[in-house]
Short mmCIF file of C-alpha atoms in Angstrom, two decimals:
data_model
loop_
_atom_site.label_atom_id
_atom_site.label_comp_id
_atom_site.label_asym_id
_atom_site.label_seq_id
_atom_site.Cartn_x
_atom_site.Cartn_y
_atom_site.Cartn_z
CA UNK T 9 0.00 0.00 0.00
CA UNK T 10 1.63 2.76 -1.17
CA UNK T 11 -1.02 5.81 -0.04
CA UNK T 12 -1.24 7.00 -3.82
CA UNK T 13 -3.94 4.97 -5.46
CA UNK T 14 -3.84 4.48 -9.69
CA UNK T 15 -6.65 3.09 -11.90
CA UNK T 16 -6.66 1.02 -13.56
CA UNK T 17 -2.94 -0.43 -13.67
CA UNK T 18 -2.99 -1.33 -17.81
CA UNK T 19 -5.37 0.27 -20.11
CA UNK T 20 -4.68 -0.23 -24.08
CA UNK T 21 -7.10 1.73 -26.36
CA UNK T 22 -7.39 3.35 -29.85
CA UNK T 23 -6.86 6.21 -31.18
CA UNK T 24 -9.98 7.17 -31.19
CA UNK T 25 -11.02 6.24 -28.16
CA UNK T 26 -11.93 8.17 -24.61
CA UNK T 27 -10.39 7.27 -21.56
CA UNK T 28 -9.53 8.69 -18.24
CA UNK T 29 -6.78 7.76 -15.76
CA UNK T 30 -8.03 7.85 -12.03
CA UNK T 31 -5.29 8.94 -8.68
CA UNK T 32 -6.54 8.46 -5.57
CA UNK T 33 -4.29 10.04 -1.94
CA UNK T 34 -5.57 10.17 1.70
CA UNK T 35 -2.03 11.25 2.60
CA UNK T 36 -3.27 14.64 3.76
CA UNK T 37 -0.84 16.22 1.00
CA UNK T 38 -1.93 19.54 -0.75
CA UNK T 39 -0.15 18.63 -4.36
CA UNK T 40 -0.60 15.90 -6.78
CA UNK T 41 1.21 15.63 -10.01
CA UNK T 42 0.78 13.67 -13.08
CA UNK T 43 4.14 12.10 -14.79
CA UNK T 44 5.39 10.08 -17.90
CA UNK T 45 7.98 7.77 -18.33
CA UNK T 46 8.63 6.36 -21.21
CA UNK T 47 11.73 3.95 -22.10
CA UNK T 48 15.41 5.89 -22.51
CA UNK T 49 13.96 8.80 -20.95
CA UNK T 50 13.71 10.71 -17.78
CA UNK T 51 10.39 10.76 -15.86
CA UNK T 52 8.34 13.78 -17.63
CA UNK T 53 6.23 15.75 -15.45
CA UNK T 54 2.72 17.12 -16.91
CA UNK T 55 0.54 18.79 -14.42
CA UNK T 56 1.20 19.97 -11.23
CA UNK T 57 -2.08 20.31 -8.86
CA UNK T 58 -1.20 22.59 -5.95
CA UNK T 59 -4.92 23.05 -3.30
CA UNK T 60 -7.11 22.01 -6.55
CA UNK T 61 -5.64 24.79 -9.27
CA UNK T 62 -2.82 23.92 -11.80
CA UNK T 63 0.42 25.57 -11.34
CA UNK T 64 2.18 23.60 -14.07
CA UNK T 65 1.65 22.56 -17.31
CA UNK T 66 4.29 21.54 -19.16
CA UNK T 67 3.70 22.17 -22.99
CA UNK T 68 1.60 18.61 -22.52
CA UNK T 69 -0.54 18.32 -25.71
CA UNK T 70 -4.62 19.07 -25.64
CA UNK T 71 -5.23 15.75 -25.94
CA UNK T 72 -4.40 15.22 -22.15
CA UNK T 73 -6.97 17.09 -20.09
CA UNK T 74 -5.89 17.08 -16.56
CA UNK T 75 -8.79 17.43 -13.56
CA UNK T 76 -8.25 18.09 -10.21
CA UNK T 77 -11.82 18.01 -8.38
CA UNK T 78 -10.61 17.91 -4.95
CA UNK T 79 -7.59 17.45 -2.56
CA UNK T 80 -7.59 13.71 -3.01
CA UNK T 81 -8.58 13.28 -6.26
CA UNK T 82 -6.70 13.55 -9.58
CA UNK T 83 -7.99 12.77 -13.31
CA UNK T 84 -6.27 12.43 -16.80
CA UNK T 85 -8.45 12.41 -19.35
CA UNK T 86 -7.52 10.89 -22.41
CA UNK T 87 -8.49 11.37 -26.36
CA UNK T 88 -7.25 11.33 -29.72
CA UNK T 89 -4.33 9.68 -28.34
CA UNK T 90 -0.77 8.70 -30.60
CA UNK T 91 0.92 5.62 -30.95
CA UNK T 92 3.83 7.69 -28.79
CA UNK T 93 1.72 8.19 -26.42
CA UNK T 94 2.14 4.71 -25.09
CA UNK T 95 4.21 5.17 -22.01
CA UNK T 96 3.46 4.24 -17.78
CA UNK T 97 1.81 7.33 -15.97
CA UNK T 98 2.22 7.87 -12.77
CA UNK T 99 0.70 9.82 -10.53
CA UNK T 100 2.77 11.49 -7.54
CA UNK T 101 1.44 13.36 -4.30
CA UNK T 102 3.46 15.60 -1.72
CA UNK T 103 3.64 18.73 0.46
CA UNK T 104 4.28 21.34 -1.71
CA UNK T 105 5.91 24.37 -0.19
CA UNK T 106 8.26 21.99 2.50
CA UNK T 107 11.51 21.16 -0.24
CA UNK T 108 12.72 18.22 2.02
CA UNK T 109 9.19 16.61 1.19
CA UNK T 110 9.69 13.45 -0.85
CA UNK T 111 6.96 12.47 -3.43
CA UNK T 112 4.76 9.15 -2.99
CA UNK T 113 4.18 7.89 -6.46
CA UNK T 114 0.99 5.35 -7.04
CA UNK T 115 2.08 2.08 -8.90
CA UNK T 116 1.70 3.90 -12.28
CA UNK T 117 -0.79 3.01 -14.96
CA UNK T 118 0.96 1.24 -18.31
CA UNK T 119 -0.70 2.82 -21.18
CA UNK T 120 -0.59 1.16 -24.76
CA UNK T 121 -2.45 3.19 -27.54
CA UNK T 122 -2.90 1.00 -30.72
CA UNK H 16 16.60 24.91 -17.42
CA UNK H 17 17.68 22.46 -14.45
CA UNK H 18 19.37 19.16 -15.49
CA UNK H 19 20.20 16.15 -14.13
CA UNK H 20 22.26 13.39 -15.22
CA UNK H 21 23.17 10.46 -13.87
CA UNK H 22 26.04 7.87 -14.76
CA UNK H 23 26.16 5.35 -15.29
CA UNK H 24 22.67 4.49 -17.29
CA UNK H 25 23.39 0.86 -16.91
CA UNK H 26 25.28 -1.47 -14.56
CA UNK H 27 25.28 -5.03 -14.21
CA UNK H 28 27.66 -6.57 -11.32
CA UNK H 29 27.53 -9.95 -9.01
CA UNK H 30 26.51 -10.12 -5.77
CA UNK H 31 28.52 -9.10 -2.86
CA UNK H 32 30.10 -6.53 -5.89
CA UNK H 33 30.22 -2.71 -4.46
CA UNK H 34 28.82 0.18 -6.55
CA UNK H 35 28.67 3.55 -7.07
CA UNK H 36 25.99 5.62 -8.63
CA UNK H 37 26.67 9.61 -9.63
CA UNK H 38 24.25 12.23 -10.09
CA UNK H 39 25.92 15.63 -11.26
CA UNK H 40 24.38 19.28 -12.12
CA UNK H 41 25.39 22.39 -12.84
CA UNK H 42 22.64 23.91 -10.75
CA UNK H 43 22.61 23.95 -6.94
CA UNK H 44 19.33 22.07 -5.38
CA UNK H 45 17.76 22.97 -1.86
CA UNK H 46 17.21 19.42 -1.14
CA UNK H 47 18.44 15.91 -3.75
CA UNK H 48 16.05 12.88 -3.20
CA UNK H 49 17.05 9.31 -4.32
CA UNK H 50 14.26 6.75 -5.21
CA UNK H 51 14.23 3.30 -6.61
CA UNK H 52 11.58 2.01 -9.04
CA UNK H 53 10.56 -1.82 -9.45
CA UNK H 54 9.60 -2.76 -12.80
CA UNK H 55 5.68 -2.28 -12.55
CA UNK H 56 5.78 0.16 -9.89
CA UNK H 57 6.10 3.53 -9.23
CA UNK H 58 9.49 4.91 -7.17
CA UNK H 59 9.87 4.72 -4.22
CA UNK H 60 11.70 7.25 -1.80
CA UNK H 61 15.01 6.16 -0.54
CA UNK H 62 16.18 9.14 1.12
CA UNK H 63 16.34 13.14 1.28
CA UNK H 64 19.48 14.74 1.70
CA UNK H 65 19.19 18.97 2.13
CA UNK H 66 23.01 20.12 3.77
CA UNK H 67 25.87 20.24 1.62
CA UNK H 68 27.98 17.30 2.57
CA UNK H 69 25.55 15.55 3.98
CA UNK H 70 26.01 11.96 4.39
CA UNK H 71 23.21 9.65 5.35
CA UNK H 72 23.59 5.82 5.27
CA UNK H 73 20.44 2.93 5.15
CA UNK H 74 21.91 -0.02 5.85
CA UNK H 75 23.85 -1.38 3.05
CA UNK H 76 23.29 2.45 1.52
CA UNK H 77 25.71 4.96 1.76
CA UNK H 78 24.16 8.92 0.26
CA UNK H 79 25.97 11.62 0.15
CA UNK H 80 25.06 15.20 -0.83
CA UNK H 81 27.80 17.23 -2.24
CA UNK H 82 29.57 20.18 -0.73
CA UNK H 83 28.36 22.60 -3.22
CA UNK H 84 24.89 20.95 -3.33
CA UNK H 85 25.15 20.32 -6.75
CA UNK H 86 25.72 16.87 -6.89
CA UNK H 87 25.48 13.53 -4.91
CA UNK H 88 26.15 9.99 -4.76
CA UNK H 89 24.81 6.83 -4.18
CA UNK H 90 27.25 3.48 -2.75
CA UNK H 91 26.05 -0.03 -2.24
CA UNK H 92 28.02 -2.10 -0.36
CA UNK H 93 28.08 -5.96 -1.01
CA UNK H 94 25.44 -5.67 -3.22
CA UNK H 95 22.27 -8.13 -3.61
CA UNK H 96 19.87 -9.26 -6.21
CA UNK H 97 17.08 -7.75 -4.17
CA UNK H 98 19.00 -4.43 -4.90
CA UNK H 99 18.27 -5.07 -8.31
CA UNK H 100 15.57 -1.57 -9.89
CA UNK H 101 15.75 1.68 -11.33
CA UNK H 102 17.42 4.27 -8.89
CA UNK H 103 16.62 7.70 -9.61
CA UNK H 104 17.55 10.67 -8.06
CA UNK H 105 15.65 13.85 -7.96
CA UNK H 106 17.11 17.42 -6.99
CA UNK H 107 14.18 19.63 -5.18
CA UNK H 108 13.88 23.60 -5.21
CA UNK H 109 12.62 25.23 -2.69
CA UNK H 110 8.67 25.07 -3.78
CA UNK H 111 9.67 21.36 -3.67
CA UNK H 112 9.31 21.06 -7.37
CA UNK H 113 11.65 18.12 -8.49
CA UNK H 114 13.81 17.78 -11.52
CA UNK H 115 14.58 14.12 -12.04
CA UNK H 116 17.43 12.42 -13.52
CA UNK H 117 17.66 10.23 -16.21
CA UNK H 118 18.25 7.10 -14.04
CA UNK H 119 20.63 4.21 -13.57
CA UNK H 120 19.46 0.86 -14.44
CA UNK H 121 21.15 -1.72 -11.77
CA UNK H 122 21.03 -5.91 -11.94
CA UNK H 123 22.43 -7.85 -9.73
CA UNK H 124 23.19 -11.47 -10.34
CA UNK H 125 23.19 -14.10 -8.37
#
């Protein structure tokens, strides 16, 4: 149990498809991030949720729509997706504000877009 | 732009084999962060180092932050296959925004 929640683990879906990605924390932390790591590269951060408004959005494409309804709760909304686009996302949580705070990642969710 | 690279990208030794892992920057962090990441799973936190020259150990671990707080290390001792993952590490500002490197990609054999 690591306290960050991801569903569902492996999702593979078309390119025309709609899907969202679902992050779940009852850590009691105020951010929650989205991330993408795909093979040979560094983790790629996306969104950055900071008390429910984005403070970071990384030149991510439209066709990942981030939501952030509450605290505890964080969305990625998928459409139109690339071939590319197949990668694991993980979703992180912290204390944003306290820079000795480490981040508790969720078990990732392994994307495959056919 | 803050970078992070890490070296080497790839290491495969035999158990009981020590190890070093480096993690260098031109930019100074407030805190560097080390994780490890199972294949399937998402990393998990190792350690947080935040004073230059820090050394912290966890077990078998040896961290150390650099004097500058620019760069840091990572030394296994008598390493096992349970060691064996993905070891990131991760140099924090002071919103506690992380930059993450490109990772070191350890096996240990038997």
């Amino acid at each position: 149990e690591t306290g960050v929640t991801q569903t569902p683990r492996h999702l593979v879906m078309g390119m025309t498809n709609k899907k969202s990605l679902k992050c779940e924390q009852h850590l009691g932390h105020n951010a929650m991030y989205w991330y993408k790591q795909s093979a040979k590269k560094p983790l790629e951060l996306m969104f950055v949720y900071s008390l429910e408004e984005r403070v970071e959005n990384n030149s991510v494409p439209s066709r990942f729509s981030p939501e952030c309804p509450n605290s505890s709760h964080l969305f990625l909304h998928l459409h139109t997706l690339q071939p590319e686009d197949s990668a694991l996302y993980l979703c992180a949580s912290s204390q944003r504000g306290v820079y000795s705070y480490g981040y508790t990642f969720g078990s990732g969710t392994r994307l495959t877009v056919v | 732009t803050q970078l992070l690279e890490q070296s080497p990208q790839f290491l495969s030794i035999q158990e009981g084999e020590n190890l070093t892992v480096y993690c260098n920057s031109s930019s100074v962090f407030s805190s560097l962060q080390w994780y490890r990441q199972e294949p399937g799973e998402g990393p998990v936190l190792l350690v947080t180092v935040v004073t230059g020259g820090e050394v912290k150990k966890l077990k078998r671990l040896t961290f150390q932050f650099g004097d500058a707080r620019k760069d840091s290390s990572l030394h296994i001792t008598a390493a096992q296959p349970g060691d064996t993952g993905l070891y990131l590490c991760a140099g924090g500002n002071a919103g506690n925004m992380l930059t993450f490197g490109g990772g070191t990609r350890l096996m240990v054999k038997p």
